[in-house]
Coordinates of C-alpha atoms and ligand atoms in Angstrom, one line a residue:
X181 CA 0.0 0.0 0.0
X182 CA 1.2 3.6 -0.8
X183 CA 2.0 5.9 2.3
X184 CA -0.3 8.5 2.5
X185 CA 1.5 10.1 6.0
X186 CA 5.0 9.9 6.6
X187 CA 5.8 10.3 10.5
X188 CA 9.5 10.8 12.3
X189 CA 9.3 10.5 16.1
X190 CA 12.4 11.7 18.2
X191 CA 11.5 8.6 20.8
X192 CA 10.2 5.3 20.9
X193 CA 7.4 5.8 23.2
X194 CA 6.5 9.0 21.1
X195 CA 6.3 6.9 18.2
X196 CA 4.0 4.8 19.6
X197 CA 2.0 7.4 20.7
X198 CA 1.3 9.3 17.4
X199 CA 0.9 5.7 15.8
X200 CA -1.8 4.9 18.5
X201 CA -3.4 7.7 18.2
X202 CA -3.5 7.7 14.4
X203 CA -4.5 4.0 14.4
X204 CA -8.1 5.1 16.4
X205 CA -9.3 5.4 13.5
X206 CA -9.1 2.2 12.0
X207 CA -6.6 2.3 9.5
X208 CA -3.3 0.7 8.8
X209 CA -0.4 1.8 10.7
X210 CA 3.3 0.7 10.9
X211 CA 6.1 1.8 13.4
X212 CA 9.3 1.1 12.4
X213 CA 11.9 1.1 15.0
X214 CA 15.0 2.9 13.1
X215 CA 15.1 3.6 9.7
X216 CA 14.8 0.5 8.3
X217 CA 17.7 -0.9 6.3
X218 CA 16.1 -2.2 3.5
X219 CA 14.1 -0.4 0.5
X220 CA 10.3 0.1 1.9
X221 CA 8.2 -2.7 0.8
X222 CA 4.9 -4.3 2.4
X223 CA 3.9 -0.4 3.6
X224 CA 0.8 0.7 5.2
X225 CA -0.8 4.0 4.8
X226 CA 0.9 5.7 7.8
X227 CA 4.5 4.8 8.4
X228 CA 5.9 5.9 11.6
X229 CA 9.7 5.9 12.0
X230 CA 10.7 5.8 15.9
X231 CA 14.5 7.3 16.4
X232 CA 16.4 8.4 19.5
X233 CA 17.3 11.4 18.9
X234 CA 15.9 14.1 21.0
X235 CA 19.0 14.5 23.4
X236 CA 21.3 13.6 20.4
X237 CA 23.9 16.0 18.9
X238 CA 22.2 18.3 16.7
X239 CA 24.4 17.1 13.5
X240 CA 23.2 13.5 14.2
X241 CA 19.8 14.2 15.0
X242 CA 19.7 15.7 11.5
X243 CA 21.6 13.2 9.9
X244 CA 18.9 10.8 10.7
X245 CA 15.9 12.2 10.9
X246 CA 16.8 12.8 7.2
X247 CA 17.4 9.4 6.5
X248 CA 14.1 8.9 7.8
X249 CA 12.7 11.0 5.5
X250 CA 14.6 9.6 2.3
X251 CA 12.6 6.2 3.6
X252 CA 9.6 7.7 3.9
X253 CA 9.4 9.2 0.5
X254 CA 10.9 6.0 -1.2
X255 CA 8.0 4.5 0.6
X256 CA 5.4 7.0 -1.7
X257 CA 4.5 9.4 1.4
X258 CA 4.1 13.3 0.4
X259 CA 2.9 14.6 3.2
X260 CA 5.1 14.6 6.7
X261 CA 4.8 14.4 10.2
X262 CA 7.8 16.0 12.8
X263 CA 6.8 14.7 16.2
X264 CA 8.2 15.8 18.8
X265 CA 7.4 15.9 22.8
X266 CA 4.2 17.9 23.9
X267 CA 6.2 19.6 26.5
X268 CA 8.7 20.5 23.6
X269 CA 11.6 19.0 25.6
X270 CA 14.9 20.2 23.7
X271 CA 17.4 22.6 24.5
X272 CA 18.8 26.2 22.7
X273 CA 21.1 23.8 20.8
X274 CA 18.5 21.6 19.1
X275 CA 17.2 19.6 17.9
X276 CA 13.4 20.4 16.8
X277 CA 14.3 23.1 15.2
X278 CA 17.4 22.2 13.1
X279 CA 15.7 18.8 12.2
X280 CA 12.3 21.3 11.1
X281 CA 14.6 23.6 9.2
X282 CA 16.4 20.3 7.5
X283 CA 13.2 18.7 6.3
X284 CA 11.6 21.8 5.2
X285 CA 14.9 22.5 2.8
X286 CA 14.3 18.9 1.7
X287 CA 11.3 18.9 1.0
X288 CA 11.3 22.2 -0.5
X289 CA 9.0 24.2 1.9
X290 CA 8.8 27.5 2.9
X291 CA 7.1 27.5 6.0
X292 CA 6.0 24.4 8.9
X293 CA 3.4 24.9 12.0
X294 CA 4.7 23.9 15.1
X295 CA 2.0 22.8 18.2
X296 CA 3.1 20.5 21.3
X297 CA -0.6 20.8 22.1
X298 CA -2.8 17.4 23.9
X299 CA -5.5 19.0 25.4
X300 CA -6.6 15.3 26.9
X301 CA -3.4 15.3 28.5
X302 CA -3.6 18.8 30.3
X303 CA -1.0 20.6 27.3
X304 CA -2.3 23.3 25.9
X305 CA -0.9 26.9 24.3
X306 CA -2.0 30.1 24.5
X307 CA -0.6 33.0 23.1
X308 CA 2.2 30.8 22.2
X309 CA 2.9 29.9 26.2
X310 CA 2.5 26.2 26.7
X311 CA 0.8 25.1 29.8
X312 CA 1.3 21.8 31.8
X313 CA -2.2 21.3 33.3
X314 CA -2.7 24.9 34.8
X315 CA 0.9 25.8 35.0
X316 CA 2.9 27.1 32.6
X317 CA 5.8 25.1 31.0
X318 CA 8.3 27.1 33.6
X319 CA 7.1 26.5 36.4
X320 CA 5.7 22.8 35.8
X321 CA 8.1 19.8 36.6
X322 CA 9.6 19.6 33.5
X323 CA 11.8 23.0 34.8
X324 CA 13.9 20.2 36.7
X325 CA 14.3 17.8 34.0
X326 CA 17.6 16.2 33.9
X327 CA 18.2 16.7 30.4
X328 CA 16.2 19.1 28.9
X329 CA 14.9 21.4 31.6
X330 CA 12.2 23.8 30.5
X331 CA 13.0 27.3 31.8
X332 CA 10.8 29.0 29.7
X333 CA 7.2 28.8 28.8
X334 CA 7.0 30.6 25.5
X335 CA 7.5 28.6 22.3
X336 CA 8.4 31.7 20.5
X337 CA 11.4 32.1 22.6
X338 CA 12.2 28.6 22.9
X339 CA 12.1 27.8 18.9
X340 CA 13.9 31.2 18.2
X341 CA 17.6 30.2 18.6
X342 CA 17.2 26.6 17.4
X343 CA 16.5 28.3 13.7
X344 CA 18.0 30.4 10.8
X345 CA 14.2 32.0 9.6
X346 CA 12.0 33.8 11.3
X347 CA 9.2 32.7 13.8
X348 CA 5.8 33.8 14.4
X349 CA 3.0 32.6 15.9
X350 CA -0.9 32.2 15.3
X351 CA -3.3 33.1 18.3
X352 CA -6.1 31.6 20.1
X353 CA -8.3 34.4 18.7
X354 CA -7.9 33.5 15.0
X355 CA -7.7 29.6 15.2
X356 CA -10.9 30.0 17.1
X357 CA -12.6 31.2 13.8
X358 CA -11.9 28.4 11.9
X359 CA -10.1 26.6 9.4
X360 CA -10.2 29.5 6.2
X361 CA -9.1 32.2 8.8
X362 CA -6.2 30.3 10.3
X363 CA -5.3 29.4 6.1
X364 CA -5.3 32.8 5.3
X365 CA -2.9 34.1 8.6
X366 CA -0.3 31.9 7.8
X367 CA -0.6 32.8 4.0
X368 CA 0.0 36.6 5.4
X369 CA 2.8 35.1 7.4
X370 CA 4.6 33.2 4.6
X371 CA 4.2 36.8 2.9
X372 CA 6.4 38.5 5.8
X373 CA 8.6 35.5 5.2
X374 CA 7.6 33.3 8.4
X375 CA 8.8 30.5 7.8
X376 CA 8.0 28.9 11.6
X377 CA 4.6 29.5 12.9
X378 CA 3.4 28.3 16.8
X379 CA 0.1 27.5 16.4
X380 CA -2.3 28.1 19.5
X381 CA -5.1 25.0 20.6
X382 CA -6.4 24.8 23.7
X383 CA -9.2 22.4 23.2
X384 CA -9.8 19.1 20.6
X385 CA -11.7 21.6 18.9
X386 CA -8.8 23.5 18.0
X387 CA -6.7 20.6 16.8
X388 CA -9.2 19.6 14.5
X389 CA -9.3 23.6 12.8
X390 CA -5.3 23.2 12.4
X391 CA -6.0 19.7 10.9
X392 CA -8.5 20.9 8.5
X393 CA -6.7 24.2 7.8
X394 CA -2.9 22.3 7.6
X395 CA -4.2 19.0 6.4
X396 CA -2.6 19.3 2.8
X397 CA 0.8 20.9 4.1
X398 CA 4.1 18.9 2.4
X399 CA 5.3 18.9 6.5
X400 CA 3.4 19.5 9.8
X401 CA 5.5 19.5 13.3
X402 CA 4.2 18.8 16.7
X403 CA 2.6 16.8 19.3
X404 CA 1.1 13.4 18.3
X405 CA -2.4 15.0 18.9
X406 CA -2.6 17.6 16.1
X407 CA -2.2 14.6 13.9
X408 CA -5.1 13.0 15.5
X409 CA -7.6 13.6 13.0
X410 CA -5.9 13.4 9.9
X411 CA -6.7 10.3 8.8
X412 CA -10.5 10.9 8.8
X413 CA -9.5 13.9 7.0
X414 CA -7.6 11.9 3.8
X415 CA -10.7 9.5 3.8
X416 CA -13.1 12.5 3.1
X417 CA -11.0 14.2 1.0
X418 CA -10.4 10.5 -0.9
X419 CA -6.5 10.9 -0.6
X420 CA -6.8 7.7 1.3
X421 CA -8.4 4.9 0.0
X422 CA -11.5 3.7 2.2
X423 CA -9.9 -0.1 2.0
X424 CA -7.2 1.4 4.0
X425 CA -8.2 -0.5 7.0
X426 CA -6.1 -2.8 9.4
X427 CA -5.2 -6.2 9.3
X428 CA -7.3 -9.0 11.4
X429 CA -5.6 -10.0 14.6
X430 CA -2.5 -12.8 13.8
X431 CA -3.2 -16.2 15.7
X432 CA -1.3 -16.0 18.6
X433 CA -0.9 -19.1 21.1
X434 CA -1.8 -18.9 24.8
X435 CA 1.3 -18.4 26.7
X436 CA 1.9 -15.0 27.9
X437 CA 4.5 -13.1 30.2
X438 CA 4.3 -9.6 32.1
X439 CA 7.8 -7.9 32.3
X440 CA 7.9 -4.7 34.4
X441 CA 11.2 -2.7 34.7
X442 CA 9.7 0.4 35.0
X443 CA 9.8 1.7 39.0
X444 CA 6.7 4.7 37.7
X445 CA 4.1 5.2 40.9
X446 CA 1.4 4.0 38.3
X447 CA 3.7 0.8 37.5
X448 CA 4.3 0.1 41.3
X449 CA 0.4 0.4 41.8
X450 CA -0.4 -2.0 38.5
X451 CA 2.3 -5.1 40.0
X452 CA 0.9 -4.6 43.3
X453 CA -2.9 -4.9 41.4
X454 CA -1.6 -7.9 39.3
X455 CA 0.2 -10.0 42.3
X456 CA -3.0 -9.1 44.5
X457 CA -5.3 -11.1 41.8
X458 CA -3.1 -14.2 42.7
X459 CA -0.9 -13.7 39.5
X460 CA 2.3 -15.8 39.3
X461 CA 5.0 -13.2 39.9
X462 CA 9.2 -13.1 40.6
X463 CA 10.7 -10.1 42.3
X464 CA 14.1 -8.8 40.3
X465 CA 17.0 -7.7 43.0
X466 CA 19.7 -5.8 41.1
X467 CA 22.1 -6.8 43.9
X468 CA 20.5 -10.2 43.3
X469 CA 21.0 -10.3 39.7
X470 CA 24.9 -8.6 40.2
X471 CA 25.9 -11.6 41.8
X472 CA 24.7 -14.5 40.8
X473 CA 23.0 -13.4 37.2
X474 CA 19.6 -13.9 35.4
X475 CA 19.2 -18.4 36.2
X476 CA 17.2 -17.9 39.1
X477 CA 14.8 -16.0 36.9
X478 CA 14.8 -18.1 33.9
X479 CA 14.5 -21.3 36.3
X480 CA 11.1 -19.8 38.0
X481 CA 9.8 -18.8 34.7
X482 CA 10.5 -22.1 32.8
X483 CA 8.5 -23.5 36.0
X484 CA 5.5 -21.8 35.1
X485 CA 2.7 -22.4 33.4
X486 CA 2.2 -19.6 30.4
X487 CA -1.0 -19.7 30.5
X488 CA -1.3 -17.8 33.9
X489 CA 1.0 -15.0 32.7
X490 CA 3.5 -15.2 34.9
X491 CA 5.0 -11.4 35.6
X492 CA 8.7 -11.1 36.2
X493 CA 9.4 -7.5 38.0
X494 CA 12.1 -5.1 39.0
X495 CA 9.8 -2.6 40.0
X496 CA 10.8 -1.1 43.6
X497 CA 9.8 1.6 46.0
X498 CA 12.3 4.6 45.5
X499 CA 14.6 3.4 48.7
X500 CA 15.1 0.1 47.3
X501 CA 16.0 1.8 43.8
X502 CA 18.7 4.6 45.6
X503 CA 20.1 1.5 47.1
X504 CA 21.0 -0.4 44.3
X505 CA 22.1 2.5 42.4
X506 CA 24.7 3.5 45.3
X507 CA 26.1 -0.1 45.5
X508 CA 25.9 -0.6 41.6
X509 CA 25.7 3.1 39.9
X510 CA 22.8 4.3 37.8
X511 CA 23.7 3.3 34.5
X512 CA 24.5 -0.1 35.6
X513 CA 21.6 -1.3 38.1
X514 CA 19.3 -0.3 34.9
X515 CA 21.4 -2.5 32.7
X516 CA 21.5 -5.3 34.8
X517 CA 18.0 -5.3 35.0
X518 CA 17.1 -4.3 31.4
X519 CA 19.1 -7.6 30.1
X520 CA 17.6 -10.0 32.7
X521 CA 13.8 -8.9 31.0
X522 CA 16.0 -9.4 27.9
X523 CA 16.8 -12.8 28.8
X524 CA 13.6 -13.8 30.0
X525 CA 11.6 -12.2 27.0
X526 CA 13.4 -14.5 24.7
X527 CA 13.1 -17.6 27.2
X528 CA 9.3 -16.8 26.7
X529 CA 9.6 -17.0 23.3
X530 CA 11.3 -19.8 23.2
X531 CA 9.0 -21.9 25.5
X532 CA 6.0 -20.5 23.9
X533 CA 4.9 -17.4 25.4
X534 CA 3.2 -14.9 21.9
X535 CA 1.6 -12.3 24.1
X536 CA 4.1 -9.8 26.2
X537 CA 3.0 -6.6 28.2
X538 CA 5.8 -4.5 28.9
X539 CA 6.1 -2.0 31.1
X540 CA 9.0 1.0 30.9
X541 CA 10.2 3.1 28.0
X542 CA 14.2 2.0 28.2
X543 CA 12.4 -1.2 29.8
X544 CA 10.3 -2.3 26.1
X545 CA 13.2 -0.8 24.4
X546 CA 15.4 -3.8 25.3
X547 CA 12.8 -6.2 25.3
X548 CA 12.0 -5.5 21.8
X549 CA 15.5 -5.2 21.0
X550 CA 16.4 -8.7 22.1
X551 CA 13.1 -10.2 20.2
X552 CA 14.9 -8.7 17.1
X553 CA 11.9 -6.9 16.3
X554 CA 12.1 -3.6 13.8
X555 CA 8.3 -3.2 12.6
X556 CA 5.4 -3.0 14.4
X557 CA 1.8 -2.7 13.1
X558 CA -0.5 -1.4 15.4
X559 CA -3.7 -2.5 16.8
X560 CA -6.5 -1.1 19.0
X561 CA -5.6 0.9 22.1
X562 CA -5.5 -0.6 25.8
X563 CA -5.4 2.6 27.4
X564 CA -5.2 6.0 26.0
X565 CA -1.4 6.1 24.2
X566 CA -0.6 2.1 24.3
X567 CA -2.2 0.2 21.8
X568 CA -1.3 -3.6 21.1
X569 CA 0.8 -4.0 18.5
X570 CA 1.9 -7.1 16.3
X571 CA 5.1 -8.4 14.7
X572 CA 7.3 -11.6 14.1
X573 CA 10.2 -12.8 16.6
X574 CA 12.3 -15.9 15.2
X575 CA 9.3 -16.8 12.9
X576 CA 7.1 -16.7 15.5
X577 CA 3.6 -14.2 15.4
X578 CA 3.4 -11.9 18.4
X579 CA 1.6 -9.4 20.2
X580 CA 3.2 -6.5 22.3
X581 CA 2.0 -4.2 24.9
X582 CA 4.4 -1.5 25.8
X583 CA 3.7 0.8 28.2
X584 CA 5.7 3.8 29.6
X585 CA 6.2 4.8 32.9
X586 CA 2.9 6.5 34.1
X587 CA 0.1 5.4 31.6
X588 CA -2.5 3.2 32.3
X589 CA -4.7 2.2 34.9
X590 CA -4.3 0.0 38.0
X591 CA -5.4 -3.1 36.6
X592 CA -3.9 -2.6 33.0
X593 CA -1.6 -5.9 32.8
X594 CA -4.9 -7.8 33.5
X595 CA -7.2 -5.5 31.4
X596 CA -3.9 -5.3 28.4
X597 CA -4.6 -9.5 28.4
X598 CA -8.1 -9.3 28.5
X599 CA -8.8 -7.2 26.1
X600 CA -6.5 -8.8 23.2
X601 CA -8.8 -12.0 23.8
X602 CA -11.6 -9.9 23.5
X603 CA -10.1 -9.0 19.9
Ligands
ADP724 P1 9.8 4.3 32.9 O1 9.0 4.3 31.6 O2 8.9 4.2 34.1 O3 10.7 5.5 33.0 P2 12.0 2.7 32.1 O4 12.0 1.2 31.8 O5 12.1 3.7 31.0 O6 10.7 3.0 32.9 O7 13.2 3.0 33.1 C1 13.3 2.4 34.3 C2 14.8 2.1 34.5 O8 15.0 1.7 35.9 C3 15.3 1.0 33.7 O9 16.6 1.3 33.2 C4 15.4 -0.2 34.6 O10 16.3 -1.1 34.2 C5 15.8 0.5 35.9 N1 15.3 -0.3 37.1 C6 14.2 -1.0 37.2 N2 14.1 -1.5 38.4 C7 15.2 -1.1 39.1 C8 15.7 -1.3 40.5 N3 15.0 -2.1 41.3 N4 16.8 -0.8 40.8 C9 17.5 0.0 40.0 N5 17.1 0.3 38.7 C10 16.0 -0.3 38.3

């Protein structure tokens, strides 16, 4: 199938994301972990590329987000999707405006919108100030981030010195009359030579003006929610065939495993949920796992019966987490424990297991990593941001569930299981 919608995420849970949120509608969505190596073949209508490059070196970050792109056009795509974090997490050096300005030379544009904006998940802008919830981007938590702290709130400012052109911005007030009105301000812009525009949306009503108004633009940046309603957008406008649909559910076998690595408040609350419904589970001790390595874990888990899901967790209270870090430093207590869930992914596999919820970003990055996975199409949402998603391991027909940190509800690994049966 050709791509219609060419997307380039800067992470892997951010891929997932926009490709979740695009796949609500019902139509055929890859993610593709990388750019793939190969010439595109076997395509669906919107191709999602996940990299890792929003804390990379701004020459890199370039490099491959236009590799990404190359793909994405071999693969028949003409329209183009920059996504990026809804709290616009980058510093003065980069990178989403160098890899903006790179694509749009590319491509051959003059001018790109830029809006962070989820409503449903408290971001919105106004006047060009993006707000966390009721606070502004400043003064939210994301001013301590370790990497890319947020010290200012105004997008304006922020995108400024990451670009050569200039940057202006569309209010509130204008977006709020509709779709011809926010077309014809950011003709006037492209006019003064604006080649950056901030786009203000405080509601879903707002997102689906910018849609409608920016649905035929060669590149669109932002959030994954402005991209929301696109796809209902190509169907009416017949630039996306109606057979554009997703495939049935593979047949998957009935052994399962839930692998939890991430030590998120909401994660700590879902193993407590799962092991309190008499699930099978085996605690991961980084000290533990130092020692004497991952057998213990792979013993228990070839003693269990797939069937009953059997969790394998390193999940911890915050203590417990300090105390592993002190004896065995950051980087490697999260190593140690990201290649046991390695390990016992592919002993899953191996004894049968199709169905895996994850839980953790850096967590589901090594698990998929080990299953030698690169594509995954996606299927219907679990919880708002994690669909289940589908691929081959070693031959094999599977089903993943991979969940970040904080999303989801208390009982998600039970509801994740549940509701691919119901499928
Ligand atoms: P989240 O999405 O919640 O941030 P991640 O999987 O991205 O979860 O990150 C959690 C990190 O913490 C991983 O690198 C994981 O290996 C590490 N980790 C998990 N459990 C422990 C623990 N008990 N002690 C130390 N580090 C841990």
């Amino acid at each position: 199938m050709t791509t219609v919608l060419g997307c380039i995420a800067d992470d892997f849970t951010g891929a997932t994301d926009i490709a979740g949120l695009l796949a609500r509608s019902g139509v055929k969505v890859s993610l593709r972990i990388g750019v793939p190596d190969s010439a595109p073949e076997d395509t669906a209508a919107f191709e999602v590329i996940a990299l890792k490059s929003r804390t990379a070196p701004v020459a890199g970050a370039v490099a491959e987000t236009r590799a990404a792109l190359r793909w994405l056009r071999d693969a028949g795509a003409g329209r183009f999707f920059w996504k990026y974090c809804s709290t616009f997490d980058s510093t003065p050096e980069g990178n989403i405006g160098p890899v903006a300005e790179a694509l749009m030379a590319d491509l051959g544009v003059d001018q790109t919108i830029y809006c962070p904006a989820f409503p449903e998940n408290g971001r919105s802008i106004f006047m060009g100030n993006l707000f966390v919830g009721r606070q502004p981007l400043a003064e939210s938590p994301m001013k301590d981030h370790p990497l890319t702290p947020m010290r200012d709130s105004n997008l304006m400012r922020l995108l400024a010195p990451q670009v050569t052109r200039p940057v202006g911005l569309v209010d509130r007030l204008t977006v709020a009359q509709g779709a011809g009105a926010l077309r014809a301000r950011l003709a006037g812009l492209r006019g003064e030579g604006v080649a950056h525009v901030v786009v203000d949306a405080v509601a879903n009503e707002d997102l689906e003006v910018i849609a409608e108004a920016c649905r035929d633009m060669v590149l669109m940046t932002g959030g994954s929610a402005v991209a929301m309603p696109l796809p209902g957008l190509y169907l009416r406008d017949g630039v996306l065939a109606a057979d554009a649909a997703r495939g049935a559910v593979p047949e998957l076998g009935a052994g399962a495993v839930v692998l939890s690595g991430s030590c998120s408040a909401m994660t700590r609350a879902q193993v407590a949920a799962y092991l309190a419904q008499g699930a099978p589970g085996y605690r991961l001790d980084p000290l533990a796992l130092a020692k004497d390595g991952p057998q213990g874990a792979l013993d228990w888990l070839a003693a269990q019966d797939p069937a009953r899901a059997p969790l394998i967790y390193a999940t911890a209270e915050p203590d417990n987490v300090r105390a592993a870090q002190d004896r065995l430093g950051v980087a490697a207590a999260g190593e140690i424990v990201e290649a046991t869930l390695a390990a016992c992914a592919v002993a899953a596999r191996d004894a049968g297991a199709r169905r895996f919820v994850v839980a953790g970003g850096e967590s589901s990055g090594a698990v998929t990593q080990a299953l030698g996975v690169s594509r995954l199409d996606i299927g219907a949402e679990i919880a708002p941001g994690v669909p289940w998603t589908f691929c081959r391991s070693d031959g094999a027909d599977i089903a993943l569930a991979l969940k970040s940190g904080n999303f989801g509800t208390e009982d998600f690994f039970a509801d994740a299981l549940a509701g691919l049966e119901a499928m």
